[in-house]
mmCIF file of C-alpha atoms (C1' of nucleotides) in Angstrom:
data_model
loop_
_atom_site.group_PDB
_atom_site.id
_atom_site.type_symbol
_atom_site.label_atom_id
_atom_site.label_comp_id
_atom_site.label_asym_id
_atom_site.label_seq_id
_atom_site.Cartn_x
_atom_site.Cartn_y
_atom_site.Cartn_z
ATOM 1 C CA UNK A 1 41.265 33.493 -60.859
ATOM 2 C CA UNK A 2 42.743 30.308 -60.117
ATOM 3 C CA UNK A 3 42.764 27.783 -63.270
ATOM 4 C CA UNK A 4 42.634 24.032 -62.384
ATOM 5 C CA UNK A 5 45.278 21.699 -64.214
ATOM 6 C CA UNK A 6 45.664 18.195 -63.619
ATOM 7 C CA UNK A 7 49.309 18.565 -61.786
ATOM 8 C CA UNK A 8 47.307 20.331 -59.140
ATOM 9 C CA UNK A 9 44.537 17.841 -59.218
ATOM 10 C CA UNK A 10 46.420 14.970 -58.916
ATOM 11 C CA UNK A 11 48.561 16.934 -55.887
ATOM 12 C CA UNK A 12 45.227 17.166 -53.990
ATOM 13 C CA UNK A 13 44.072 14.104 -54.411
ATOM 14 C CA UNK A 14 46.914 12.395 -52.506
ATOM 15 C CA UNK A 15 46.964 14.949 -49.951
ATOM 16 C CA UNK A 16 43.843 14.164 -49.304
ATOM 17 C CA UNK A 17 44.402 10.382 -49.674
ATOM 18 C CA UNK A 18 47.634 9.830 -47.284
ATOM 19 C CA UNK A 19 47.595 10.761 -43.429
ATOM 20 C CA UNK A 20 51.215 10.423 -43.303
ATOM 21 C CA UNK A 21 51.897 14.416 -43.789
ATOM 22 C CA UNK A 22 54.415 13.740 -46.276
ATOM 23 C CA UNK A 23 57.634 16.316 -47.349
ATOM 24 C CA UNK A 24 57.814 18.047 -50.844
ATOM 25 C CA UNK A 25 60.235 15.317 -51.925
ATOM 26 C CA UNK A 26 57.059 11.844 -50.710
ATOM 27 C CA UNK A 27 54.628 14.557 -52.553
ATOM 28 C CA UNK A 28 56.850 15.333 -55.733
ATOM 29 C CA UNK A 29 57.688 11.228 -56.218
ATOM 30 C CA UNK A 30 54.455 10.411 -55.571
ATOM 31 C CA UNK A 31 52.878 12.741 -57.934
ATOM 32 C CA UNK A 32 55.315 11.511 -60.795
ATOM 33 C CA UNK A 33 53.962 8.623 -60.287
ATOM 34 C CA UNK A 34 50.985 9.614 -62.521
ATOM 35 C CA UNK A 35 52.746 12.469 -64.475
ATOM 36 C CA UNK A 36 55.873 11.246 -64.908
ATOM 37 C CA UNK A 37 57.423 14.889 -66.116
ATOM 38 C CA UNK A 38 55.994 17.466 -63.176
ATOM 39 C CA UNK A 39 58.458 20.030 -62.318
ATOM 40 C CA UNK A 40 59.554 20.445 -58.846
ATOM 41 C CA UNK A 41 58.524 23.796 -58.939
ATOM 42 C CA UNK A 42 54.939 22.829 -60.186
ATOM 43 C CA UNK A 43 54.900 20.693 -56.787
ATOM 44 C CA UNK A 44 56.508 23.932 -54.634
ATOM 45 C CA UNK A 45 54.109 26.799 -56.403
ATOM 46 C CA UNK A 46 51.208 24.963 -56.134
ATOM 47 C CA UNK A 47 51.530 23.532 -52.131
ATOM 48 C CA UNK A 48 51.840 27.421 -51.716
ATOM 49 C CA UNK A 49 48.513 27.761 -53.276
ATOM 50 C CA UNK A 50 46.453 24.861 -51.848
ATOM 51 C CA UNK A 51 48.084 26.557 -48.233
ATOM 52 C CA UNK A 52 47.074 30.187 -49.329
ATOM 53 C CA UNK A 53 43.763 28.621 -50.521
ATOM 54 C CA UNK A 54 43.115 26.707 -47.169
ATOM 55 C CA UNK A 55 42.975 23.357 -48.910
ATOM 56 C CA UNK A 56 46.301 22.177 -46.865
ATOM 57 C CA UNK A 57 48.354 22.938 -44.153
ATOM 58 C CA UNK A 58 51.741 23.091 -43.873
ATOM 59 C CA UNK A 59 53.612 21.725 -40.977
ATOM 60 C CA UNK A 60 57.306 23.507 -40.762
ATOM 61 C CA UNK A 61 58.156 23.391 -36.944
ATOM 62 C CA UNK A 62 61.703 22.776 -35.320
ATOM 63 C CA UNK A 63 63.820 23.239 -38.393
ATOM 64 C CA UNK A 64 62.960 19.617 -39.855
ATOM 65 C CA UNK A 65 62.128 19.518 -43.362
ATOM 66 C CA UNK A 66 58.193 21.054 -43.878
ATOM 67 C CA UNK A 67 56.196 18.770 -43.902
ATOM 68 C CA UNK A 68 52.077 18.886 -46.116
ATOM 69 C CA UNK A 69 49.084 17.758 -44.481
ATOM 70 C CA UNK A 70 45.551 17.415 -46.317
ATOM 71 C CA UNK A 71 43.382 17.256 -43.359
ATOM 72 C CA UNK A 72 42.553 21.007 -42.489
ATOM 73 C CA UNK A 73 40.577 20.129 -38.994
ATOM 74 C CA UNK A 74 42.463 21.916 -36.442
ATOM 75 C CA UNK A 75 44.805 19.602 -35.232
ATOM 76 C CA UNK A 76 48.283 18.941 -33.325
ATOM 77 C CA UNK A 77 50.948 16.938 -34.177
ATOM 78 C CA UNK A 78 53.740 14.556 -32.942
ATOM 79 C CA UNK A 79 57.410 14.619 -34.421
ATOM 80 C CA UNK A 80 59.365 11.877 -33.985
ATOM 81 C CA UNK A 81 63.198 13.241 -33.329
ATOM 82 C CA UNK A 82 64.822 9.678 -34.418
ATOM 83 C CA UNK A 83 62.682 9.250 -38.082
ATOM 84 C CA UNK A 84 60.668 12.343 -38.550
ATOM 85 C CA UNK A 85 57.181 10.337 -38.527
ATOM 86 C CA UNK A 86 54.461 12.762 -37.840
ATOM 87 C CA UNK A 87 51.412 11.228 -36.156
ATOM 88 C CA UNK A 88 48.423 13.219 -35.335
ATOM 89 C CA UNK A 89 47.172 14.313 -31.874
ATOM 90 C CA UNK A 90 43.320 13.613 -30.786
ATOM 91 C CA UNK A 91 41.814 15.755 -28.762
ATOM 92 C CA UNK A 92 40.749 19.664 -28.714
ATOM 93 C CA UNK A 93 42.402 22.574 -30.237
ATOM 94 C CA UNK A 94 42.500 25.068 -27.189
ATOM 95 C CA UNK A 95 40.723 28.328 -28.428
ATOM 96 C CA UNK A 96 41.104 29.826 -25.065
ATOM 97 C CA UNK A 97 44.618 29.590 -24.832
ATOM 98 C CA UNK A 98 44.871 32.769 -27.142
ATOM 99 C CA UNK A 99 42.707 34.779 -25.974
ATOM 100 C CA UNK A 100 44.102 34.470 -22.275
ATOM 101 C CA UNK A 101 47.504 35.243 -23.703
ATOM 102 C CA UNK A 102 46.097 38.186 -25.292
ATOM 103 C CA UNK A 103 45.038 39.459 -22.206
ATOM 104 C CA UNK A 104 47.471 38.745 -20.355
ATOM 105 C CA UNK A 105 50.267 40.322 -22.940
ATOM 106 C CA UNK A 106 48.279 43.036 -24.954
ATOM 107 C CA UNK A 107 49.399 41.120 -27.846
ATOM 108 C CA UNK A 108 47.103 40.986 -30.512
ATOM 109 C CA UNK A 109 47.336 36.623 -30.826
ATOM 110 C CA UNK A 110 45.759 34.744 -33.947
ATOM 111 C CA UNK A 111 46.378 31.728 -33.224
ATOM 112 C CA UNK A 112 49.368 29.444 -31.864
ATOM 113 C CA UNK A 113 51.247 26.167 -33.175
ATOM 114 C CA UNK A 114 51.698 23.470 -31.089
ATOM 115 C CA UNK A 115 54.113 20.082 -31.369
ATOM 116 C CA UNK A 116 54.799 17.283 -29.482
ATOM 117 C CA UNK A 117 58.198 15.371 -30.082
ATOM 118 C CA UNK A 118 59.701 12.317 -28.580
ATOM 119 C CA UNK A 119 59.546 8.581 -29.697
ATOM 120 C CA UNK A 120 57.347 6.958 -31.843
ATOM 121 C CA UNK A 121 56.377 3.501 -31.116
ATOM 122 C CA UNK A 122 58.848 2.043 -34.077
ATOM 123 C CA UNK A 123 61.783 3.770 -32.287
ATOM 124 C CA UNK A 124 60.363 3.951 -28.943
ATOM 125 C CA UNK A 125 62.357 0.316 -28.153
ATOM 126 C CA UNK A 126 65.811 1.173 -30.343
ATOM 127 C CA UNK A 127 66.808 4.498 -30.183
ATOM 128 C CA UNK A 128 70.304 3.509 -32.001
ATOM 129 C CA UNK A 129 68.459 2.708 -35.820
ATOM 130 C CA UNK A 130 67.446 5.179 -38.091
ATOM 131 C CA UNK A 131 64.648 3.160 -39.899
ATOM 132 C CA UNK A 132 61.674 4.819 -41.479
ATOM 133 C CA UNK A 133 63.172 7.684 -42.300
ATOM 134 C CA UNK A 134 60.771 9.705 -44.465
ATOM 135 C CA UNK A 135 57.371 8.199 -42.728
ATOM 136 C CA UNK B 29 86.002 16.825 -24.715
ATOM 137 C CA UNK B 30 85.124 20.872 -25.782
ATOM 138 C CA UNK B 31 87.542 23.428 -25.585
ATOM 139 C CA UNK B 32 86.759 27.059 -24.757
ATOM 140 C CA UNK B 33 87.372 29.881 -27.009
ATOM 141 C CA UNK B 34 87.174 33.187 -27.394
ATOM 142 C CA UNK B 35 84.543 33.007 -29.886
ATOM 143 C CA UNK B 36 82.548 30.593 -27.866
ATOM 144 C CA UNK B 37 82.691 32.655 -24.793
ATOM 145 C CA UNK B 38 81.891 35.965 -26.696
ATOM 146 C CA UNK B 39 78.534 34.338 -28.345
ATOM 147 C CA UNK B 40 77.425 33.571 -24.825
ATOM 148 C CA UNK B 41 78.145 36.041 -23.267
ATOM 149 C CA UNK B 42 76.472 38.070 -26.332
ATOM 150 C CA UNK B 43 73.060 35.493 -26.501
ATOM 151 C CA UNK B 44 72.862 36.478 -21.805
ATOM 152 C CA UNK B 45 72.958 40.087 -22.494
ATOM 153 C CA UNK B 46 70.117 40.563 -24.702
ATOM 154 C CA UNK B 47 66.590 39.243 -25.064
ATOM 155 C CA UNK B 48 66.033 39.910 -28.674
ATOM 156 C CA UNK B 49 65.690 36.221 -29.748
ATOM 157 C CA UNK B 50 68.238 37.577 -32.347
ATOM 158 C CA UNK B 51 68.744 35.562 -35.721
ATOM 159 C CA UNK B 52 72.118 33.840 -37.025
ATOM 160 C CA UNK B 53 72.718 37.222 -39.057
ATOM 161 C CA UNK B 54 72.686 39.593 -36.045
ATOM 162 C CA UNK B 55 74.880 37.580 -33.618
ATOM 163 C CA UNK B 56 77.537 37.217 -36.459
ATOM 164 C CA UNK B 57 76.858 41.028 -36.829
ATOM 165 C CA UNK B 58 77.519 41.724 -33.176
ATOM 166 C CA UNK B 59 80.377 39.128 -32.621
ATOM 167 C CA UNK B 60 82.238 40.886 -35.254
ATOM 168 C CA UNK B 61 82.617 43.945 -33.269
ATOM 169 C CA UNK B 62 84.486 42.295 -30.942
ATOM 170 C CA UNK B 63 86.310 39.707 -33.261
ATOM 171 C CA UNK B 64 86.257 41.158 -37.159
ATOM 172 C CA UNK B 65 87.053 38.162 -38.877
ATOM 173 C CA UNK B 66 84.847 35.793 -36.931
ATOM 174 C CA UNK B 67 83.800 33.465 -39.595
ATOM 175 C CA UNK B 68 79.998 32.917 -40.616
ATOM 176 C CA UNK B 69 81.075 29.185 -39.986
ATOM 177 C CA UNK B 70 81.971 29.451 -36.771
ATOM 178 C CA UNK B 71 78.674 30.769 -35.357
ATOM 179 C CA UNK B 72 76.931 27.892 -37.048
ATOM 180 C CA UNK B 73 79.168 25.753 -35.068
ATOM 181 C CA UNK B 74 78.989 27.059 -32.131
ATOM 182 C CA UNK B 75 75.547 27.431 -31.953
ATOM 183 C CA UNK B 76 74.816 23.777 -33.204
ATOM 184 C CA UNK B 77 77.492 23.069 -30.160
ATOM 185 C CA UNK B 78 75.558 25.998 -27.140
ATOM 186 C CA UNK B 79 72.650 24.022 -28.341
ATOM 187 C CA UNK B 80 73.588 20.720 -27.914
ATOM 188 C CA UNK B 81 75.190 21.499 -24.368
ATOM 189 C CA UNK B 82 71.903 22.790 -23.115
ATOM 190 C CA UNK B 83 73.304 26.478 -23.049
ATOM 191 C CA UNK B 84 71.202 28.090 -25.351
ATOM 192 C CA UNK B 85 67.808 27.159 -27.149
ATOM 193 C CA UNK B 86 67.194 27.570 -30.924
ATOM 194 C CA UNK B 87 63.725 28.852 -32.046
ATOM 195 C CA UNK B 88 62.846 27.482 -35.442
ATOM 196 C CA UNK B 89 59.314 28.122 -36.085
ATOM 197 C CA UNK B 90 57.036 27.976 -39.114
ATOM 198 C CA UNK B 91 59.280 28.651 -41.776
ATOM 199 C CA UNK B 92 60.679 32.177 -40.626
ATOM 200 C CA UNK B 93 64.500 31.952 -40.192
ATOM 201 C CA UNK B 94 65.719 30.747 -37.064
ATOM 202 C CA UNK B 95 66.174 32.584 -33.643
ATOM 203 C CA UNK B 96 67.992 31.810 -30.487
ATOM 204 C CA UNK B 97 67.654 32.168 -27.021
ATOM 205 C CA UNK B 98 69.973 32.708 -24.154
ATOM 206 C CA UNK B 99 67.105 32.311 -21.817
ATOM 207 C CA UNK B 100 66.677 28.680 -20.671
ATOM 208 C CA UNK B 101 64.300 28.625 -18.760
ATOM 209 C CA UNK B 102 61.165 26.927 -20.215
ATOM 210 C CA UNK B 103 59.040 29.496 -21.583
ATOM 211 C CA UNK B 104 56.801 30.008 -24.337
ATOM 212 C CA UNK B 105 57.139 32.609 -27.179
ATOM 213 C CA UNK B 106 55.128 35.217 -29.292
ATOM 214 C CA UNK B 107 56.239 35.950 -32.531
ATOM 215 C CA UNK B 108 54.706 38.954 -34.812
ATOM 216 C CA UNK B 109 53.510 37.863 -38.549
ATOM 217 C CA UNK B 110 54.466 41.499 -39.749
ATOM 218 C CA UNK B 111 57.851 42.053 -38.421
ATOM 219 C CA UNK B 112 59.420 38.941 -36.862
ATOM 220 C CA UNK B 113 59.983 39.956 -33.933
ATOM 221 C CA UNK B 114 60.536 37.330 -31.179
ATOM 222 C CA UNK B 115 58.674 37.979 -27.343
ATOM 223 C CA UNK B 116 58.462 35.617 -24.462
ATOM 224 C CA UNK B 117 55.495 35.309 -22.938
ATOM 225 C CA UNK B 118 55.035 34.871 -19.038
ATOM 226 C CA UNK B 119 53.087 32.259 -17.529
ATOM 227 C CA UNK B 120 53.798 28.621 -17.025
ATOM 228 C CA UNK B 121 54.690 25.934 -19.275
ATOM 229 C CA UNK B 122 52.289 22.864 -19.112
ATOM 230 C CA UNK B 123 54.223 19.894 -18.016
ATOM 231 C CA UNK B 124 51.013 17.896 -17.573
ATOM 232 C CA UNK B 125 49.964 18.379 -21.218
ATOM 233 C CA UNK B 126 52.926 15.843 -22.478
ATOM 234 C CA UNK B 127 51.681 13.000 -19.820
ATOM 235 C CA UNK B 128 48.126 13.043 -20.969
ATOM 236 C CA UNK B 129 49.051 13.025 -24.616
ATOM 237 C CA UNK B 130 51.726 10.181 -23.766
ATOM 238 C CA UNK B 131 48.993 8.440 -22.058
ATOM 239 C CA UNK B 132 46.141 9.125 -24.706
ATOM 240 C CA UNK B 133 48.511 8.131 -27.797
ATOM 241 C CA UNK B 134 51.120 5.523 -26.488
ATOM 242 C CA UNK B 135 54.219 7.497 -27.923
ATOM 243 C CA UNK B 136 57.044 8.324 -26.102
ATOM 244 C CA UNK B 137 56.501 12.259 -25.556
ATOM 245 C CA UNK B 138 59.951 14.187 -24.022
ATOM 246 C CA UNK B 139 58.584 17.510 -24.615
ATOM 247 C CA UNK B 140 56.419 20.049 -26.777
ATOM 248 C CA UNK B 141 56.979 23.807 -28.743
ATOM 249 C CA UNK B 142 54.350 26.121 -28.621
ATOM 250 C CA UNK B 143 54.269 29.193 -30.667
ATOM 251 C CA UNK B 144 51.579 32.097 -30.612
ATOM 252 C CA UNK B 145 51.793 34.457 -33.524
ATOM 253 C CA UNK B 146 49.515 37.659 -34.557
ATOM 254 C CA UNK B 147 50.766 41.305 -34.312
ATOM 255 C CA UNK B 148 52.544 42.763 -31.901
ATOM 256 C CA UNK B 149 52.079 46.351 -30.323
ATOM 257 C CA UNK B 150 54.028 47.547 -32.587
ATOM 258 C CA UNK B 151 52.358 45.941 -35.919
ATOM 259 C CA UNK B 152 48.840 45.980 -34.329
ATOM 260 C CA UNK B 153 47.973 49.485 -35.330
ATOM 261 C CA UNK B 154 49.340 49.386 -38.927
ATOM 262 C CA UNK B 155 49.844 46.435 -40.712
ATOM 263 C CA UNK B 156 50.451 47.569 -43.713
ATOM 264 C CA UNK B 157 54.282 48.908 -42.803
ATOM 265 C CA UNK B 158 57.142 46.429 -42.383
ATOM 266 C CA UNK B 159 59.334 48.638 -39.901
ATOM 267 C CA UNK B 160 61.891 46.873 -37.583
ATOM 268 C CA UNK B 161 62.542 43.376 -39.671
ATOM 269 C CA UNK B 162 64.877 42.276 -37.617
ATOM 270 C CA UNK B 163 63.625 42.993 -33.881
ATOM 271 C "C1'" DA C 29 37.493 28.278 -83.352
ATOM 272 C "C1'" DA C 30 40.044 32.509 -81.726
ATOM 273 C "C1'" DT C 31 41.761 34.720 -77.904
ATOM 274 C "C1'" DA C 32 43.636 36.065 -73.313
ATOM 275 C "C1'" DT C 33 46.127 34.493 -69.793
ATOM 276 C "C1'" DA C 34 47.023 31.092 -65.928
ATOM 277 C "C1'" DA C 35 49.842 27.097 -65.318
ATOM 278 C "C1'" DT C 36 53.618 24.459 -66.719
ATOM 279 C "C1'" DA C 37 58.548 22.413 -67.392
ATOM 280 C "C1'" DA C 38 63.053 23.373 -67.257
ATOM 281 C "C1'" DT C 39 66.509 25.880 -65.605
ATOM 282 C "C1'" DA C 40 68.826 29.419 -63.148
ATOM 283 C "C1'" DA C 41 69.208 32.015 -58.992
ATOM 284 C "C1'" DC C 42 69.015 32.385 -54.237
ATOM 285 C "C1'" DA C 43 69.509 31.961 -49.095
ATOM 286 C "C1'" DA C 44 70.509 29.227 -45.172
ATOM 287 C "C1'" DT C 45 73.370 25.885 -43.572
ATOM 288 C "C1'" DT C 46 76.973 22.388 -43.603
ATOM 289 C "C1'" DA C 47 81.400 20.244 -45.128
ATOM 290 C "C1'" DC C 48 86.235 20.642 -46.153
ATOM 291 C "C1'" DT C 49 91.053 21.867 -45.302
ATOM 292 C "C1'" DA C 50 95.067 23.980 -43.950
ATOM 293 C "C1'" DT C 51 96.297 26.738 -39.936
ATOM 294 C "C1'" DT C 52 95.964 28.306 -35.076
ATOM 295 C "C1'" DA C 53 94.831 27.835 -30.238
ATOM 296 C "C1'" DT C 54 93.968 25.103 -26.149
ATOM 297 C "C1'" DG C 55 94.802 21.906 -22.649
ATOM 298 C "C1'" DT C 56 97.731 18.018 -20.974
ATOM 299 C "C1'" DC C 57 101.538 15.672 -19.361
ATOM 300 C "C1'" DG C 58 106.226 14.747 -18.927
ATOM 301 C "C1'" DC D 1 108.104 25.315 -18.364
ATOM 302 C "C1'" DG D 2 107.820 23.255 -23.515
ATOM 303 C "C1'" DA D 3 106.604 19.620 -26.688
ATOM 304 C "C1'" DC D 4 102.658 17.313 -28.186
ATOM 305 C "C1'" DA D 5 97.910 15.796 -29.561
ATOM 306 C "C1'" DT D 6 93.968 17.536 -31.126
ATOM 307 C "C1'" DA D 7 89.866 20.749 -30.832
ATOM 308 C "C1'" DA D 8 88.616 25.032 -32.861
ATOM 309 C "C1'" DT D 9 89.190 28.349 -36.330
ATOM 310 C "C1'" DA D 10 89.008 31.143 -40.904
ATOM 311 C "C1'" DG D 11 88.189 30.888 -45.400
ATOM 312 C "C1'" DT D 12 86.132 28.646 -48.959
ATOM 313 C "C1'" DA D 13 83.452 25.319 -51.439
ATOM 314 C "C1'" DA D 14 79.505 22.460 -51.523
ATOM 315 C "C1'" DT D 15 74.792 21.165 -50.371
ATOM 316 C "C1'" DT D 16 70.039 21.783 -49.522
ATOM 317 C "C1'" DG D 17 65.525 23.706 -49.743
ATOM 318 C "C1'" DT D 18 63.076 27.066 -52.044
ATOM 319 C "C1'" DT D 19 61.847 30.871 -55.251
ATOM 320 C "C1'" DA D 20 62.293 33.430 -59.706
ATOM 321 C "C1'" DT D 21 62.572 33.468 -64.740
ATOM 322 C "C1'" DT D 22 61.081 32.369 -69.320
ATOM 323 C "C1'" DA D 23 59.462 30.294 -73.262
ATOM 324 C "C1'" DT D 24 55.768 26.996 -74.060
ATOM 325 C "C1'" DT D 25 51.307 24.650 -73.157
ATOM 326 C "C1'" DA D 26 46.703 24.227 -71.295
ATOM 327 C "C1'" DT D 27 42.452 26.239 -69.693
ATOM 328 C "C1'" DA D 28 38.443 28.850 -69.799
ATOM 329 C "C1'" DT D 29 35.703 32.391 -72.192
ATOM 330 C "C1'" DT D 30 33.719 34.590 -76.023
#
DNA sequence: AATATAATAATAACAATTACTATTATGTCG
DNA sequence: CGACATAATAGTAATTGTTATTATTATATT
């Protein structure tokens, strides 16, 4: 079904690379980096199929901009709400969580999202700057 | 500092009466039967403005257009893959879990969303139809 | 190599939201 | 009260993020 091309290649390989689940804009900059002529569209079609495909995940919470993330390990996420930084969260994905809500609700539950916002430690100490802003 | 107005007043008193979770669309829908030329503007405004007094909470989740909430209360929500449709679900919110992930992590954690999705009773049966898109 | 068709670049279209501006409404204070 | 300063409004234009369209190019298969 699905042909491989080098735009979608390349878009892979620095998902993959980067742990800073970056927005369409890092991804498309990045990627014409290498291939100097992508189309923005090429960068928007094919995150929908690396997402469809289960290669990527996409993080859209909270109205901020979406944001891509190459690590598919269940995972959850912190937002900073002064530079939009997205750091990830150790510890367990909680299976049981969904099936007691289930239960309790009669809803038929497939999963949940879950995000932590706050500070990060750059803007922990001055709230007032807006540095970092696409980290 | 903020005035009152009748338009104000009449999207609050709108976003109490119902718990629908209701989008942008059917507020400006059901404000206009009170006040016809209402502008689309205006309810952007004055939600940004519900929102930022602490009046109301916006629900802006995984890409699907935004909802909002009348309810305050902390509480966590369901919404249905199929349909849209927005339900709370009962059952306490987890205080602890932003201390132990402040602790773990070292960032600055005010607070967390939580969103279960799947099918709701409605959806469960037949997932194949698309009725009530905007419940 | 010839062929069928998926993927592409470029652009247009679209939907959700915000910004702008002249006018109207609200609250204040003499 | 009645004049005044200004917040809020309606109507419109602009912006943003994303998807659709289309002619062309690249990929895989025979």
């Amino acid at each position: 079904m699905s042909r491989s091309s080098k735009q979608k290649e390349a878009m892979l390989r620095i998902l993959r690379r980067t742990t800073s689940h970056p927005s369409v804009d890092w991804i498309y900059e990045e990627v014409r980096r290498e291939i100097p002529n992508i189309s923005l569209g090429t960068i928007y079609r094919n995150l929908n199929m690396l997402k469809a495909e289960g290669a990527i995940i996409e993080l859209s919470f909270g109205g901020a901009p979406t944001r891509y993330d190459g690590n598919c390990q269940p995972h959850y996420h912190f937002r900073c709400i002064k530079c939009g930084r997205v750091c990830d969260i150790d510890g367990q994905v909680n299976g049981d969580l969904d099936k007691r809500v289930a239960e309790d609700s009669g809803l038929e539950v497939l999963g949940h999202r879950l995000e932590f916002y706050g500070f990060c430690q750059d803007c922990g100490g001055c709230k007032e700057s807006n540095a970092h802003p696409d980290r």
